[in-house]
Structures are given as structure tokens and as C-alpha cells.
């Protein structure tokens, strides 16, 4: 495949590894905040290629993992209504709510269907006007424009049975919250997909206010190694700025059309993040003009009280305070087949990444 093998070149990788080993003078801790990076770092064995003095932490980069349990409980409550169809990305199906999951509700007869986009959910609404279609809108700045486009299209077509249940999150507030909580890191491996939409300026405040180097990275081995080398150089030089390593996809200004439609449709509000608590202005909800498409505003539903997780340490893993290998449930009481927490369910979750790619000898 073109533009994949080039970024997995063994000789070039070795040169970068040598440069990283030569440049690393002290101890460094870098955090990635993108589920795609989490999976790629483990898949390509990046930590094993680095000197021991460089530590990589996984942060809140998996959109499914950071979605609060109360949101899942609300989606389940909607699924139990007789005249609704829940349209969702596949990853959400097995996320445990307090007493059930969407997968279980579907097995019990609820109408829950997997879609690949908000527009696919809108099409279902147009084909089934007697049903209320609720699209579970999750994800960061990457997926929010798609939800916004669906709302605009629904408005133009005067579709009245299409709704979204928004859990769209914003990345910079979470990155700041992690530092504010005292998690010690020396730089961020910034998300590639989010940055294709937002551009690089959203990280300027993090680099300036917290004196943290930020490098926007691609997802192949050469991307990640080059990013780590750039972070090491910034730390060595006591310099903190925003760099774009993933220049083949990310422009400084991002995608102006996508940003414009997000601004048109959504407004910011405070939000709970799974395991991280409430983060100010970290969620996108429909603006007042488009509230007729807001499921929570238009469709009342009784939601069962949310029950806190017991034993699962997803929240501490998402904050970089612990790794999946610190969890007593990892690999025994919690596996991809029988997950206890969201980090083991999602294909971008840190626990599943560790489970799939870490040496099996480390899994008890």
C-alpha cells in the first residue's frame, strides 16, 4: 500500500532510534492523547525501542473510554422506549452501563443498529418516519463535524424524527485538566486526527501556559519516533512550542469548513469525563437554534441511577496515573471478550492495546 510501507522503513527507523538514544540526556515522560496513537504505539512496540529513561503514558484519547457511564445509561433508557431506534457506532455496543449494555438491550428486543456515520442515521430517520431515530454522537473534534452536517441536512429536509444524544468532547480542556491535577509529564504527543480538523493553534496555550512541548504526530513508526525525538529536543533545549510532525495531513489552520459548521451547530458546556470528573467547557451540545434535534431536550426519559465502577481503574489509566498492567482485573477478570471497563472494550482503549500487543508473559 502506498504511503504505508514508506513510514515503516526499518533502516530509517533504526536511524531515528539511534538519534533518540543519543539525544536522551535525562528522564522524560510523554503522554499520547489519541486512541489511534495508543494502539499504534503498542502495535509497533515503540516503548521497547526507546531508552528506559523515556516513558510513554496513555491519556484520555479514546472517545469511547472517556464517555461517562451516565451517558450509556441514558442511551439504554432511550433504547427501552417502544418507538425509538438507537443508531450508534459499533464500539458503544458493549460498553457496560450501570446494569446493562446496548448489546444486551438489543438481544432483549430493543431496536439498536450500528451505523458508520450520522448521515446514515439520518437516512434511517427519513426511511422510517414513524420512529424516533436517536444517533449517539460521540467522539472528539474529529467526528463532531459529521454530526453537525447531519443536523444541517435534517434541518434542510425538515426531518422531524432525527435526534442526536451528544457526548462530543473537546481535547484541549482535558489536556489542561491532566496537568492541573498534577500529573507529571514533559510533553504531549498531540492527536493527529483531531488536529486535521482544528489545526495546531488549539495547543498554543498548553505549550505557553504550562511550558509543555506539543508535537502533532502521525500514526506510523517513523511518525511516532520522529515525534518523540522532537519532544526530546524541545525538553533538552528548555523550549516549548507546537510542532506539526504529521504535516502530510495537518495544516496550521486545520479544516476551515469543518470548524465553521461546528461553530454553527454546537456550543460548549461543562461535562463529566469517565474517571476524570467535571471539566469546564469540554463538551459540545446543540445550540439553541437546533435544539429540536437534541434528544435530551425533546424526548423525556427516566434514567436509572448510575452505579460507580468497582475494581476497574479506567479513570486512573485515562489520567496517566496508572497503566493497564497496574489493574488487578487486567487479563483475568477483564479481557476483550469479558470487559469490565470501557478501556478494554474499545479498539482504541489503552487496556485493549496492552492486552493485544504486550508480551503475554506480562499478563497474569
PDB file of N, CA and C in Angstrom, residues 68 70 166-170 173-174 267-273 276-286 296:
ATOM      1  N   UNK A  68     -18.922   9.165  29.667  1.00  0.00           N
ATOM      2  CA  UNK A  68     -19.352   8.865  31.025  1.00  0.00           C
ATOM      3  C   UNK A  68     -20.410   7.764  31.062  1.00  0.00           C
ATOM      4  N   UNK A  70     -23.051   7.560  32.799  1.00  0.00           N
ATOM      5  CA  UNK A  70     -24.423   8.084  32.807  1.00  0.00           C
ATOM      6  C   UNK A  70     -24.951   8.273  31.380  1.00  0.00           C
ATOM      7  N   UNK A 166     -25.736  14.009  22.322  1.00  0.00           N
ATOM      8  CA  UNK A 166     -24.341  14.430  22.143  1.00  0.00           C
ATOM      9  C   UNK A 166     -23.459  14.111  23.345  1.00  0.00           C
ATOM     10  N   UNK A 167     -22.325  13.486  23.031  1.00  0.00           N
ATOM     11  CA  UNK A 167     -21.244  13.328  24.014  1.00  0.00           C
ATOM     12  C   UNK A 167     -19.936  13.759  23.350  1.00  0.00           C
ATOM     13  N   UNK A 168     -20.054  14.651  22.369  1.00  0.00           N
ATOM     14  CA  UNK A 168     -18.844  15.131  21.700  1.00  0.00           C
ATOM     15  C   UNK A 168     -17.968  15.898  22.693  1.00  0.00           C
ATOM     16  N   UNK A 169     -16.716  15.508  22.772  1.00  0.00           N
ATOM     17  CA  UNK A 169     -15.778  16.105  23.722  1.00  0.00           C
ATOM     18  C   UNK A 169     -14.722  16.931  22.978  1.00  0.00           C
ATOM     19  N   UNK A 170     -14.159  17.886  23.730  1.00  0.00           N
ATOM     20  CA  UNK A 170     -13.079  18.734  23.210  1.00  0.00           C
ATOM     21  C   UNK A 170     -11.770  18.339  23.885  1.00  0.00           C
ATOM     22  N   UNK A 173      -9.319  21.069  26.703  1.00  0.00           N
ATOM     23  CA  UNK A 173      -9.657  21.167  28.127  1.00  0.00           C
ATOM     24  C   UNK A 173      -9.204  19.942  28.933  1.00  0.00           C
ATOM     25  N   UNK A 174      -9.282  18.751  28.340  1.00  0.00           N
ATOM     26  CA  UNK A 174      -8.838  17.548  29.052  1.00  0.00           C
ATOM     27  C   UNK A 174      -7.323  17.541  29.230  1.00  0.00           C
ATOM     28  N   UNK A 267     -22.462  24.513  20.742  1.00  0.00           N
ATOM     29  CA  UNK A 267     -21.882  25.442  21.720  1.00  0.00           C
ATOM     30  C   UNK A 267     -21.212  24.597  22.808  1.00  0.00           C
ATOM     31  N   UNK A 268     -20.328  25.215  23.548  1.00  0.00           N
ATOM     32  CA  UNK A 268     -19.545  24.497  24.556  1.00  0.00           C
ATOM     33  C   UNK A 268     -20.260  24.512  25.899  1.00  0.00           C
ATOM     34  N   UNK A 269     -20.084  23.417  26.654  1.00  0.00           N
ATOM     35  CA  UNK A 269     -20.624  23.348  28.008  1.00  0.00           C
ATOM     36  C   UNK A 269     -19.719  22.466  28.863  1.00  0.00           C
ATOM     37  N   UNK A 270     -19.920  22.512  30.180  1.00  0.00           N
ATOM     38  CA  UNK A 270     -19.138  21.668  31.072  1.00  0.00           C
ATOM     39  C   UNK A 270     -19.572  20.215  30.900  1.00  0.00           C
ATOM     40  N   UNK A 271     -18.690  19.283  31.233  1.00  0.00           N
ATOM     41  CA  UNK A 271     -19.028  17.872  31.029  1.00  0.00           C
ATOM     42  C   UNK A 271     -18.242  16.955  31.952  1.00  0.00           C
ATOM     43  N   UNK A 272     -18.934  15.872  32.360  1.00  0.00           N
ATOM     44  CA  UNK A 272     -18.266  14.791  33.066  1.00  0.00           C
ATOM     45  C   UNK A 272     -17.490  13.943  32.068  1.00  0.00           C
ATOM     46  N   UNK A 273     -16.281  13.559  32.456  1.00  0.00           N
ATOM     47  CA  UNK A 273     -15.492  12.593  31.695  1.00  0.00           C
ATOM     48  C   UNK A 273     -15.329  11.366  32.575  1.00  0.00           C
ATOM     49  N   UNK A 276     -12.548  11.156  35.194  1.00  0.00           N
ATOM     50  CA  UNK A 276     -11.820  12.414  35.296  1.00  0.00           C
ATOM     51  C   UNK A 276     -12.635  13.524  35.941  1.00  0.00           C
ATOM     52  N   UNK A 277     -13.910  13.271  36.164  1.00  0.00           N
ATOM     53  CA  UNK A 277     -14.750  14.288  36.770  1.00  0.00           C
ATOM     54  C   UNK A 277     -15.211  15.341  35.776  1.00  0.00           C
ATOM     55  N   UNK A 278     -15.675  16.463  36.341  1.00  0.00           N
ATOM     56  CA  UNK A 278     -16.224  17.524  35.504  1.00  0.00           C
ATOM     57  C   UNK A 278     -15.114  18.422  34.974  1.00  0.00           C
ATOM     58  N   UNK A 279     -15.126  18.648  33.669  1.00  0.00           N
ATOM     59  CA  UNK A 279     -14.126  19.519  33.034  1.00  0.00           C
ATOM     60  C   UNK A 279     -14.873  20.671  32.361  1.00  0.00           C
ATOM     61  N   UNK A 280     -14.572  21.912  32.749  1.00  0.00           N
ATOM     62  CA  UNK A 280     -15.285  23.062  32.192  1.00  0.00           C
ATOM     63  C   UNK A 280     -15.126  23.172  30.670  1.00  0.00           C
ATOM     64  N   UNK A 281     -16.236  23.511  30.031  1.00  0.00           N
ATOM     65  CA  UNK A 281     -16.275  23.787  28.588  1.00  0.00           C
ATOM     66  C   UNK A 281     -15.539  22.728  27.762  1.00  0.00           C
ATOM     67  N   UNK A 282     -15.884  21.488  28.048  1.00  0.00           N
ATOM     68  CA  UNK A 282     -15.197  20.378  27.369  1.00  0.00           C
ATOM     69  C   UNK A 282     -16.138  19.538  26.517  1.00  0.00           C
ATOM     70  N   UNK A 283     -17.384  19.986  26.360  1.00  0.00           N
ATOM     71  CA  UNK A 283     -18.364  19.194  25.610  1.00  0.00           C
ATOM     72  C   UNK A 283     -19.110  20.087  24.623  1.00  0.00           C
ATOM     73  N   UNK A 284     -19.501  19.498  23.498  1.00  0.00           N
ATOM     74  CA  UNK A 284     -20.296  20.210  22.507  1.00  0.00           C
ATOM     75  C   UNK A 284     -21.747  19.744  22.582  1.00  0.00           C
ATOM     76  N   UNK A 285     -22.648  20.695  22.723  1.00  0.00           N
ATOM     77  CA  UNK A 285     -24.084  20.394  22.674  1.00  0.00           C
ATOM     78  C   UNK A 285     -24.715  21.289  21.607  1.00  0.00           C
ATOM     79  N   UNK A 286     -25.893  20.911  21.161  1.00  0.00           N
ATOM     80  CA  UNK A 286     -26.554  21.684  20.114  1.00  0.00           C
ATOM     81  C   UNK A 286     -26.901  23.081  20.615  1.00  0.00           C
ATOM     82  N   UNK A 296     -32.181  14.893  24.411  1.00  0.00           N
ATOM     83  CA  UNK A 296     -32.450  15.150  25.829  1.00  0.00           C
ATOM     84  C   UNK A 296     -33.457  16.284  26.023  1.00  0.00           C
TER      85      UNK A 296
END
